[in-house]
């Protein structure tokens, strides 16, 4: 799945970038990217081949870090899209109806389709520090 990337960055005094990438399935790539976006980011499908992500940070150092993270996430998203596109049944590397030992039973429900309630989650025993860049 070929992709092209154009990056426009504002002058060093302001942390802003617009990243445009071109994909065979931009909606799938955008859906794979969005969960990792921070509040300073927005990812949209601009047209039938283009994903656009806008990033705005207060500092250029913060922008650099966010763009680096985004590029790693983009590589993973493209790999996910390629895997889904190339899978015979559109879900994973197993052909539909295959008796492969690691294949789920035909009547299995994916976890994301029917999540189980895991109860209350608490971070009370951990400390979190602000990350300032």
mmCIF file with all atom_site columns, C-alpha atoms in Angstrom:
data_model
loop_
_atom_site.group_PDB
_atom_site.id
_atom_site.type_symbol
_atom_site.label_atom_id
_atom_site.label_alt_id
_atom_site.label_comp_id
_atom_site.label_asym_id
_atom_site.label_entity_id
_atom_site.label_seq_id
_atom_site.pdbx_PDB_ins_code
_atom_site.Cartn_x
_atom_site.Cartn_y
_atom_site.Cartn_z
_atom_site.occupancy
_atom_site.B_iso_or_equiv
_atom_site.pdbx_formal_charge
_atom_site.auth_seq_id
_atom_site.auth_comp_id
_atom_site.auth_asym_id
_atom_site.auth_atom_id
_atom_site.pdbx_PDB_model_num
ATOM 1   C CA . UNK A 1 1   ? 0.000   0.000   0.000  1.00 0.00 ? 1   UNK A CA 1
ATOM 2   C CA . UNK A 1 2   ? 1.997   2.978   -1.215 1.00 0.00 ? 2   UNK A CA 1
ATOM 3   C CA . UNK A 1 3   ? 1.771   6.201   0.647  1.00 0.00 ? 3   UNK A CA 1
ATOM 4   C CA . UNK A 1 4   ? 3.033   9.704   0.053  1.00 0.00 ? 4   UNK A CA 1
ATOM 5   C CA . UNK A 1 5   ? 3.704   12.189  2.804  1.00 0.00 ? 5   UNK A CA 1
ATOM 6   C CA . UNK A 1 6   ? 3.830   15.990  2.624  1.00 0.00 ? 6   UNK A CA 1
ATOM 7   C CA . UNK A 1 7   ? 4.568   17.937  5.780  1.00 0.00 ? 7   UNK A CA 1
ATOM 8   C CA . UNK A 1 8   ? 4.048   21.653  6.222  1.00 0.00 ? 8   UNK A CA 1
ATOM 9   C CA . UNK A 1 9   ? 5.472   23.190  9.364  1.00 0.00 ? 9   UNK A CA 1
ATOM 10  C CA . UNK A 1 10  ? 4.861   26.706  10.631 1.00 0.00 ? 10  UNK A CA 1
ATOM 11  C CA . UNK A 1 11  ? 7.778   28.970  11.594 1.00 0.00 ? 11  UNK A CA 1
ATOM 12  C CA . UNK A 1 12  ? 9.813   27.827  14.624 1.00 0.00 ? 12  UNK A CA 1
ATOM 13  C CA . UNK A 1 13  ? 7.986   30.244  16.920 1.00 0.00 ? 13  UNK A CA 1
ATOM 14  C CA . UNK A 1 14  ? 4.794   28.217  16.612 1.00 0.00 ? 14  UNK A CA 1
ATOM 15  C CA . UNK A 1 15  ? 4.309   24.465  16.875 1.00 0.00 ? 15  UNK A CA 1
ATOM 16  C CA . UNK A 1 16  ? 1.955   23.483  14.071 1.00 0.00 ? 16  UNK A CA 1
ATOM 17  C CA . UNK A 1 17  ? 2.136   20.773  11.378 1.00 0.00 ? 17  UNK A CA 1
ATOM 18  C CA . UNK A 1 18  ? -0.201  19.423  8.729  1.00 0.00 ? 18  UNK A CA 1
ATOM 19  C CA . UNK A 1 19  ? 0.602   15.928  7.484  1.00 0.00 ? 19  UNK A CA 1
ATOM 20  C CA . UNK A 1 20  ? -1.060  14.617  4.322  1.00 0.00 ? 20  UNK A CA 1
ATOM 21  C CA . UNK A 1 21  ? -0.651  10.984  3.335  1.00 0.00 ? 21  UNK A CA 1
ATOM 22  C CA . UNK A 1 22  ? -2.157  9.098   0.408  1.00 0.00 ? 22  UNK A CA 1
ATOM 23  C CA . UNK A 1 23  ? -3.494  5.555   0.786  1.00 0.00 ? 23  UNK A CA 1
ATOM 24  C CA . UNK A 1 24  ? -5.556  2.929   -1.000 1.00 0.00 ? 24  UNK A CA 1
ATOM 25  C CA . UNK A 1 25  ? -7.991  2.871   1.966  1.00 0.00 ? 25  UNK A CA 1
ATOM 26  C CA . UNK A 1 26  ? -7.728  6.228   3.755  1.00 0.00 ? 26  UNK A CA 1
ATOM 27  C CA . UNK A 1 27  ? -10.776 5.603   5.978  1.00 0.00 ? 27  UNK A CA 1
ATOM 28  C CA . UNK A 1 28  ? -9.222  2.447   7.419  1.00 0.00 ? 28  UNK A CA 1
ATOM 29  C CA . UNK A 1 29  ? -5.882  4.193   7.998  1.00 0.00 ? 29  UNK A CA 1
ATOM 30  C CA . UNK A 1 30  ? -7.612  7.150   9.702  1.00 0.00 ? 30  UNK A CA 1
ATOM 31  C CA . UNK A 1 31  ? -9.631  4.811   11.948 1.00 0.00 ? 31  UNK A CA 1
ATOM 32  C CA . UNK A 1 32  ? -6.433  3.036   12.942 1.00 0.00 ? 32  UNK A CA 1
ATOM 33  C CA . UNK A 1 33  ? -4.733  6.362   13.751 1.00 0.00 ? 33  UNK A CA 1
ATOM 34  C CA . UNK A 1 34  ? -7.476  8.155   15.690 1.00 0.00 ? 34  UNK A CA 1
ATOM 35  C CA . UNK A 1 35  ? -7.262  6.196   18.977 1.00 0.00 ? 35  UNK A CA 1
ATOM 36  C CA . UNK A 1 36  ? -3.652  7.349   19.408 1.00 0.00 ? 36  UNK A CA 1
ATOM 37  C CA . UNK A 1 37  ? -4.379  11.013  18.700 1.00 0.00 ? 37  UNK A CA 1
ATOM 38  C CA . UNK A 1 38  ? -3.937  13.468  21.550 1.00 0.00 ? 38  UNK A CA 1
ATOM 39  C CA . UNK A 1 39  ? -6.103  16.521  22.225 1.00 0.00 ? 39  UNK A CA 1
ATOM 40  C CA . UNK A 1 40  ? -3.678  18.557  20.088 1.00 0.00 ? 40  UNK A CA 1
ATOM 41  C CA . UNK A 1 41  ? -4.313  16.393  17.015 1.00 0.00 ? 41  UNK A CA 1
ATOM 42  C CA . UNK A 1 42  ? -7.074  15.902  14.467 1.00 0.00 ? 42  UNK A CA 1
ATOM 43  C CA . UNK A 1 43  ? -7.129  13.225  11.767 1.00 0.00 ? 43  UNK A CA 1
ATOM 44  C CA . UNK A 1 44  ? -9.642  13.397  8.909  1.00 0.00 ? 44  UNK A CA 1
ATOM 45  C CA . UNK A 1 45  ? -10.179 11.767  5.536  1.00 0.00 ? 45  UNK A CA 1
ATOM 46  C CA . UNK A 1 46  ? -9.854  14.622  3.060  1.00 0.00 ? 46  UNK A CA 1
ATOM 47  C CA . UNK A 1 47  ? -10.801 12.759  -0.119 1.00 0.00 ? 47  UNK A CA 1
ATOM 48  C CA . UNK A 1 48  ? -10.841 9.274   -1.645 1.00 0.00 ? 48  UNK A CA 1
ATOM 49  C CA . UNK A 1 49  ? -7.069  8.806   -1.157 1.00 0.00 ? 49  UNK A CA 1
ATOM 50  C CA . UNK A 1 50  ? -5.922  11.335  1.439  1.00 0.00 ? 50  UNK A CA 1
ATOM 51  C CA . UNK A 1 51  ? -5.627  11.324  5.230  1.00 0.00 ? 51  UNK A CA 1
ATOM 52  C CA . UNK A 1 52  ? -4.854  14.709  6.800  1.00 0.00 ? 52  UNK A CA 1
ATOM 53  C CA . UNK A 1 53  ? -3.629  15.088  10.370 1.00 0.00 ? 53  UNK A CA 1
ATOM 54  C CA . UNK A 1 54  ? -3.210  18.517  11.932 1.00 0.00 ? 54  UNK A CA 1
ATOM 55  C CA . UNK A 1 55  ? -1.042  18.852  15.017 1.00 0.00 ? 55  UNK A CA 1
ATOM 56  C CA . UNK A 1 56  ? -0.679  21.981  17.117 1.00 0.00 ? 56  UNK A CA 1
ATOM 57  C CA . UNK A 1 57  ? 1.640   22.228  20.099 1.00 0.00 ? 57  UNK A CA 1
ATOM 58  C CA . UNK A 1 58  ? 2.851   25.160  22.173 1.00 0.00 ? 58  UNK A CA 1
ATOM 59  C CA . UNK A 1 59  ? 6.512   24.397  21.541 1.00 0.00 ? 59  UNK A CA 1
ATOM 60  C CA . UNK A 1 60  ? 8.505   23.177  18.590 1.00 0.00 ? 60  UNK A CA 1
ATOM 61  C CA . UNK A 1 61  ? 10.055  20.497  20.816 1.00 0.00 ? 61  UNK A CA 1
ATOM 62  C CA . UNK A 1 62  ? 6.591   19.224  21.690 1.00 0.00 ? 62  UNK A CA 1
ATOM 63  C CA . UNK A 1 63  ? 5.637   19.336  18.014 1.00 0.00 ? 63  UNK A CA 1
ATOM 64  C CA . UNK A 1 64  ? 8.732   17.373  17.055 1.00 0.00 ? 64  UNK A CA 1
ATOM 65  C CA . UNK A 1 65  ? 7.948   14.699  19.634 1.00 0.00 ? 65  UNK A CA 1
ATOM 66  C CA . UNK A 1 66  ? 4.293   14.454  18.583 1.00 0.00 ? 66  UNK A CA 1
ATOM 67  C CA . UNK A 1 67  ? 5.163   14.239  14.875 1.00 0.00 ? 67  UNK A CA 1
ATOM 68  C CA . UNK A 1 68  ? 7.717   11.495  15.625 1.00 0.00 ? 68  UNK A CA 1
ATOM 69  C CA . UNK A 1 69  ? 5.074   9.525   17.547 1.00 0.00 ? 69  UNK A CA 1
ATOM 70  C CA . UNK A 1 70  ? 2.549   10.090  14.770 1.00 0.00 ? 70  UNK A CA 1
ATOM 71  C CA . UNK A 1 71  ? 4.890   8.747   12.100 1.00 0.00 ? 71  UNK A CA 1
ATOM 72  C CA . UNK A 1 72  ? 5.381   5.531   14.100 1.00 0.00 ? 72  UNK A CA 1
ATOM 73  C CA . UNK A 1 73  ? 1.596   5.233   14.553 1.00 0.00 ? 73  UNK A CA 1
ATOM 74  C CA . UNK A 1 74  ? 1.115   5.889   10.828 1.00 0.00 ? 74  UNK A CA 1
ATOM 75  C CA . UNK A 1 75  ? 3.475   3.040   9.935  1.00 0.00 ? 75  UNK A CA 1
ATOM 76  C CA . UNK A 1 76  ? 1.466   0.696   12.161 1.00 0.00 ? 76  UNK A CA 1
ATOM 77  C CA . UNK A 1 77  ? -1.838  1.951   10.718 1.00 0.00 ? 77  UNK A CA 1
ATOM 78  C CA . UNK A 1 78  ? -0.608  1.343   7.160  1.00 0.00 ? 78  UNK A CA 1
ATOM 79  C CA . UNK A 1 79  ? 0.486   -2.178  8.158  1.00 0.00 ? 79  UNK A CA 1
ATOM 80  C CA . UNK A 1 80  ? -2.951  -2.814  9.702  1.00 0.00 ? 80  UNK A CA 1
ATOM 81  C CA . UNK A 1 81  ? -4.708  -1.555  6.579  1.00 0.00 ? 81  UNK A CA 1
ATOM 82  C CA . UNK A 1 82  ? -2.483  -3.711  4.374  1.00 0.00 ? 82  UNK A CA 1
ATOM 83  C CA . UNK A 1 83  ? -3.121  -6.796  6.518  1.00 0.00 ? 83  UNK A CA 1
ATOM 84  C CA . UNK A 1 84  ? -6.888  -6.253  6.466  1.00 0.00 ? 84  UNK A CA 1
ATOM 85  C CA . UNK A 1 85  ? -6.886  -5.589  2.738  1.00 0.00 ? 85  UNK A CA 1
ATOM 86  C CA . UNK A 1 86  ? -4.792  -8.669  1.946  1.00 0.00 ? 86  UNK A CA 1
ATOM 87  C CA . UNK A 1 87  ? -6.594  -11.071 4.319  1.00 0.00 ? 87  UNK A CA 1
ATOM 88  C CA . UNK A 1 88  ? -8.775  -13.608 2.511  1.00 0.00 ? 88  UNK A CA 1
ATOM 89  C CA . UNK A 1 89  ? -11.715 -13.092 4.875  1.00 0.00 ? 89  UNK A CA 1
ATOM 90  C CA . UNK A 1 90  ? -11.088 -9.382  5.516  1.00 0.00 ? 90  UNK A CA 1
ATOM 91  C CA . UNK A 1 91  ? -10.329 -9.897  9.242  1.00 0.00 ? 91  UNK A CA 1
ATOM 92  C CA . UNK A 1 92  ? -7.011  -11.670 9.709  1.00 0.00 ? 92  UNK A CA 1
ATOM 93  C CA . UNK A 1 93  ? -4.480  -13.861 7.964  1.00 0.00 ? 93  UNK A CA 1
ATOM 94  C CA . UNK A 1 94  ? -6.634  -17.009 8.195  1.00 0.00 ? 94  UNK A CA 1
ATOM 95  C CA . UNK A 1 95  ? -8.913  -18.030 5.351  1.00 0.00 ? 95  UNK A CA 1
ATOM 96  C CA . UNK A 1 96  ? -12.578 -18.269 6.241  1.00 0.00 ? 96  UNK A CA 1
ATOM 97  C CA . UNK A 1 97  ? -13.434 -21.833 7.221  1.00 0.00 ? 97  UNK A CA 1
ATOM 98  C CA . UNK A 1 98  ? -9.814  -22.901 7.725  1.00 0.00 ? 98  UNK A CA 1
ATOM 99  C CA . UNK A 1 99  ? -9.171  -25.411 10.475 1.00 0.00 ? 99  UNK A CA 1
ATOM 100 C CA . UNK A 1 100 ? -5.969  -23.657 11.539 1.00 0.00 ? 100 UNK A CA 1
ATOM 101 C CA . UNK A 1 101 ? -5.171  -24.351 15.211 1.00 0.00 ? 101 UNK A CA 1
ATOM 102 C CA . UNK A 1 102 ? -5.056  -20.640 16.123 1.00 0.00 ? 102 UNK A CA 1
ATOM 103 C CA . UNK A 1 103 ? -8.239  -19.738 14.254 1.00 0.00 ? 103 UNK A CA 1
ATOM 104 C CA . UNK A 1 104 ? -11.209 -18.859 16.506 1.00 0.00 ? 104 UNK A CA 1
ATOM 105 C CA . UNK A 1 105 ? -14.326 -20.987 16.231 1.00 0.00 ? 105 UNK A CA 1
ATOM 106 C CA . UNK A 1 106 ? -16.775 -19.795 13.570 1.00 0.00 ? 106 UNK A CA 1
ATOM 107 C CA . UNK A 1 107 ? -19.286 -18.706 16.240 1.00 0.00 ? 107 UNK A CA 1
ATOM 108 C CA . UNK A 1 108 ? -16.709 -16.774 18.321 1.00 0.00 ? 108 UNK A CA 1
ATOM 109 C CA . UNK A 1 109 ? -17.446 -13.131 19.097 1.00 0.00 ? 109 UNK A CA 1
ATOM 110 C CA . UNK A 1 110 ? -14.560 -10.719 18.849 1.00 0.00 ? 110 UNK A CA 1
ATOM 111 C CA . UNK A 1 111 ? -13.756 -8.995  22.125 1.00 0.00 ? 111 UNK A CA 1
ATOM 112 C CA . UNK A 1 112 ? -14.334 -5.533  20.688 1.00 0.00 ? 112 UNK A CA 1
ATOM 113 C CA . UNK A 1 113 ? -17.810 -6.586  19.523 1.00 0.00 ? 113 UNK A CA 1
ATOM 114 C CA . UNK A 1 114 ? -18.916 -7.759  22.978 1.00 0.00 ? 114 UNK A CA 1
ATOM 115 C CA . UNK A 1 115 ? -16.536 -6.461  25.664 1.00 0.00 ? 115 UNK A CA 1
ATOM 116 C CA . UNK A 1 116 ? -16.744 -7.908  29.165 1.00 0.00 ? 116 UNK A CA 1
ATOM 117 C CA . UNK A 1 117 ? -17.080 -5.600  32.153 1.00 0.00 ? 117 UNK A CA 1
ATOM 118 C CA . UNK A 1 118 ? -13.758 -5.733  33.950 1.00 0.00 ? 118 UNK A CA 1
ATOM 119 C CA . UNK A 1 119 ? -14.902 -3.641  36.911 1.00 0.00 ? 119 UNK A CA 1
ATOM 120 C CA . UNK A 1 120 ? -13.408 -0.452  38.284 1.00 0.00 ? 120 UNK A CA 1
ATOM 121 C CA . UNK A 1 121 ? -9.901  0.518   37.242 1.00 0.00 ? 121 UNK A CA 1
ATOM 122 C CA . UNK A 1 122 ? -7.784  2.569   39.616 1.00 0.00 ? 122 UNK A CA 1
ATOM 123 C CA . UNK A 1 123 ? -4.447  4.292   39.277 1.00 0.00 ? 123 UNK A CA 1
ATOM 124 C CA . UNK A 1 124 ? -4.383  5.183   42.972 1.00 0.00 ? 124 UNK A CA 1
ATOM 125 C CA . UNK A 1 125 ? -1.154  3.266   43.562 1.00 0.00 ? 125 UNK A CA 1
ATOM 126 C CA . UNK A 1 126 ? 0.773   5.009   40.785 1.00 0.00 ? 126 UNK A CA 1
ATOM 127 C CA . UNK A 1 127 ? 2.134   8.501   40.505 1.00 0.00 ? 127 UNK A CA 1
ATOM 128 C CA . UNK A 1 128 ? 1.872   10.554  37.384 1.00 0.00 ? 128 UNK A CA 1
ATOM 129 C CA . UNK A 1 129 ? 4.119   13.470  36.554 1.00 0.00 ? 129 UNK A CA 1
ATOM 130 C CA . UNK A 1 130 ? 3.364   16.215  34.082 1.00 0.00 ? 130 UNK A CA 1
ATOM 131 C CA . UNK A 1 131 ? 5.560   15.957  31.014 1.00 0.00 ? 131 UNK A CA 1
ATOM 132 C CA . UNK A 1 132 ? 6.638   19.443  30.005 1.00 0.00 ? 132 UNK A CA 1
ATOM 133 C CA . UNK A 1 133 ? 8.523   19.985  26.794 1.00 0.00 ? 133 UNK A CA 1
#
